[in-house]
Amino acid sequence: MKPAEAKECFRKFNVSFEAAYWKQISCVVPDSKLRDQIKASIGRKLVAVYSKFFDCQKSTIGDEKSITLFIRFYPEDVGNYLSDLFLRKVSPGSSPSSSS
C-alpha cells in the first residue's frame, strides 16, 4: 500500500471508530455476563483485524511525527475504548481509561 493510501485508511478508521464509539457509549447492557460477551466478541474481531493492519501499515506512514499525525488509535487503545462500552454514560470530551 502506498503511503497516501495508508494515511487515508487510518484517517477513515479514526473517524469511523470514533463515530461508532460515541454512538454506542450511551447504550447500556445491564447483564454483566452478556455485556462481557458482546465486548469480547467485538474485541476479537475488531482488535485482531486492526492490529494486523496497524502492524503492516504503520511503517508505511513514515517517521514518528507523521505517525502521530495520522494514527490516532493504537490497537491497545481500541481495546480500552471497547472496555468502556455498554457500561455507563461518558460525556463527550472525556476519554476511556486508556492512555490515548
mmCIF file of C-alpha atoms in Angstrom:
data_model
loop_
_atom_site.group_PDB
_atom_site.id
_atom_site.type_symbol
_atom_site.label_atom_id
_atom_site.label_comp_id
_atom_site.label_asym_id
_atom_site.label_seq_id
_atom_site.Cartn_x
_atom_site.Cartn_y
_atom_site.Cartn_z
ATOM 1 C CA MET A 1 0.000 0.000 0.000
ATOM 2 C CA LYS A 2 1.279 3.469 -0.848
ATOM 3 C CA PRO A 3 1.830 5.966 1.998
ATOM 4 C CA ALA A 4 -1.065 8.160 0.864
ATOM 5 C CA GLU A 5 -3.401 5.149 0.806
ATOM 6 C CA ALA A 6 -2.298 4.042 4.276
ATOM 7 C CA LYS A 7 -2.792 7.551 5.650
ATOM 8 C CA GLU A 8 -6.287 7.676 4.151
ATOM 9 C CA CYS A 9 -7.157 4.274 5.648
ATOM 10 C CA PHE A 10 -6.011 5.378 9.093
ATOM 11 C CA ARG A 11 -7.924 8.656 8.721
ATOM 12 C CA LYS A 12 -11.098 6.799 7.781
ATOM 13 C CA PHE A 13 -10.652 4.343 10.645
ATOM 14 C CA ASN A 14 -10.149 7.207 13.124
ATOM 15 C CA VAL A 15 -13.317 8.971 12.005
ATOM 16 C CA SER A 16 -15.435 5.823 11.766
ATOM 17 C CA PHE A 17 -14.265 4.293 15.029
ATOM 18 C CA GLU A 18 -14.804 7.489 16.978
ATOM 19 C CA ALA A 19 -18.280 7.991 15.475
ATOM 20 C CA ALA A 20 -19.279 4.405 16.283
ATOM 21 C CA TYR A 21 -17.856 4.708 19.800
ATOM 22 C CA TRP A 22 -19.837 7.858 20.607
ATOM 23 C CA LYS A 23 -22.962 6.356 19.102
ATOM 24 C CA GLN A 24 -22.693 3.218 21.243
ATOM 25 C CA ILE A 25 -21.356 4.672 24.501
ATOM 26 C CA SER A 26 -24.825 5.628 25.698
ATOM 27 C CA CYS A 27 -26.091 2.063 25.266
ATOM 28 C CA VAL A 28 -26.178 0.085 28.498
ATOM 29 C CA VAL A 29 -26.315 -3.699 28.809
ATOM 30 C CA PRO A 30 -27.305 -4.344 32.439
ATOM 31 C CA ASP A 31 -26.499 -8.059 32.359
ATOM 32 C CA SER A 32 -22.749 -8.184 33.084
ATOM 33 C CA LYS A 33 -22.242 -11.612 31.516
ATOM 34 C CA LEU A 34 -23.955 -10.599 28.273
ATOM 35 C CA ARG A 35 -22.117 -7.258 28.277
ATOM 36 C CA ASP A 36 -18.766 -9.032 28.618
ATOM 37 C CA GLN A 37 -19.656 -11.476 25.840
ATOM 38 C CA ILE A 38 -20.620 -8.641 23.493
ATOM 39 C CA LYS A 39 -17.426 -6.693 24.210
ATOM 40 C CA ALA A 40 -15.280 -9.822 23.841
ATOM 41 C CA SER A 41 -16.902 -10.654 20.511
ATOM 42 C CA ILE A 42 -16.386 -7.140 19.158
ATOM 43 C CA GLY A 43 -12.852 -7.042 20.520
ATOM 44 C CA ARG A 44 -11.834 -10.371 18.985
ATOM 45 C CA LYS A 45 -12.947 -9.204 15.573
ATOM 46 C CA LEU A 46 -12.073 -5.522 15.535
ATOM 47 C CA VAL A 47 -8.850 -5.510 17.525
ATOM 48 C CA ALA A 48 -7.422 -8.515 15.664
ATOM 49 C CA VAL A 49 -8.076 -7.042 12.224
ATOM 50 C CA TYR A 50 -6.972 -3.538 13.218
ATOM 51 C CA SER A 51 -3.798 -4.866 14.892
ATOM 52 C CA LYS A 52 -2.821 -6.715 11.738
ATOM 53 C CA PHE A 53 -3.478 -3.652 9.561
ATOM 54 C CA PHE A 54 -1.699 -1.397 12.057
ATOM 55 C CA ASP A 55 1.406 -3.606 12.200
ATOM 56 C CA CYS A 56 1.588 -3.895 8.416
ATOM 57 C CA GLN A 57 0.971 -0.245 7.585
ATOM 58 C CA LYS A 58 2.419 1.934 10.365
ATOM 59 C CA SER A 59 5.882 1.816 8.786
ATOM 60 C CA THR A 60 4.354 2.985 5.503
ATOM 61 C CA ILE A 61 3.302 6.272 7.104
ATOM 62 C CA GLY A 62 6.849 7.499 7.695
ATOM 63 C CA ASP A 63 8.644 8.954 10.683
ATOM 64 C CA GLU A 64 7.342 9.182 14.262
ATOM 65 C CA LYS A 65 5.986 12.718 13.739
ATOM 66 C CA SER A 66 3.943 11.588 10.723
ATOM 67 C CA ILE A 67 2.676 8.553 12.624
ATOM 68 C CA THR A 68 1.290 10.731 15.427
ATOM 69 C CA LEU A 69 -0.490 12.894 12.845
ATOM 70 C CA PHE A 70 -2.283 10.011 11.153
ATOM 71 C CA ILE A 71 -2.605 7.258 13.741
ATOM 72 C CA ARG A 72 -4.962 8.293 16.492
ATOM 73 C CA PHE A 73 -5.691 4.827 17.875
ATOM 74 C CA TYR A 74 -3.146 2.151 18.632
ATOM 75 C CA PRO A 75 -4.548 -1.390 18.905
ATOM 76 C CA GLU A 76 -4.440 -1.292 22.715
ATOM 77 C CA ASP A 77 -6.375 1.993 22.648
ATOM 78 C CA VAL A 78 -9.128 0.341 20.615
ATOM 79 C CA GLY A 79 -9.369 -2.386 23.246
ATOM 80 C CA ASN A 80 -9.513 0.186 26.035
ATOM 81 C CA TYR A 81 -12.265 2.120 24.312
ATOM 82 C CA LEU A 82 -14.248 -1.083 23.810
ATOM 83 C CA SER A 83 -13.934 -1.910 27.504
ATOM 84 C CA ASP A 84 -16.000 1.189 28.340
ATOM 85 C CA LEU A 85 -18.919 0.293 26.084
ATOM 86 C CA PHE A 86 -22.335 -0.768 27.373
ATOM 87 C CA LEU A 87 -21.407 0.079 30.956
ATOM 88 C CA ARG A 88 -22.096 3.688 31.742
ATOM 89 C CA LYS A 89 -22.565 7.053 30.169
ATOM 90 C CA VAL A 90 -19.484 9.087 29.298
ATOM 91 C CA SER A 91 -19.628 12.741 28.395
ATOM 92 C CA PRO A 92 -18.077 13.975 25.146
ATOM 93 C CA GLY A 93 -14.549 15.250 25.655
ATOM 94 C CA SER A 94 -13.653 12.632 28.215
ATOM 95 C CA SER A 95 -11.739 9.542 27.296
ATOM 96 C CA PRO A 96 -11.913 5.975 28.460
ATOM 97 C CA SER A 97 -9.437 4.540 30.911
ATOM 98 C CA SER A 98 -6.736 4.317 28.255
ATOM 99 C CA SER A 99 -3.611 6.340 27.948
ATOM 100 C CA SER A 100 -4.544 7.553 24.478
#
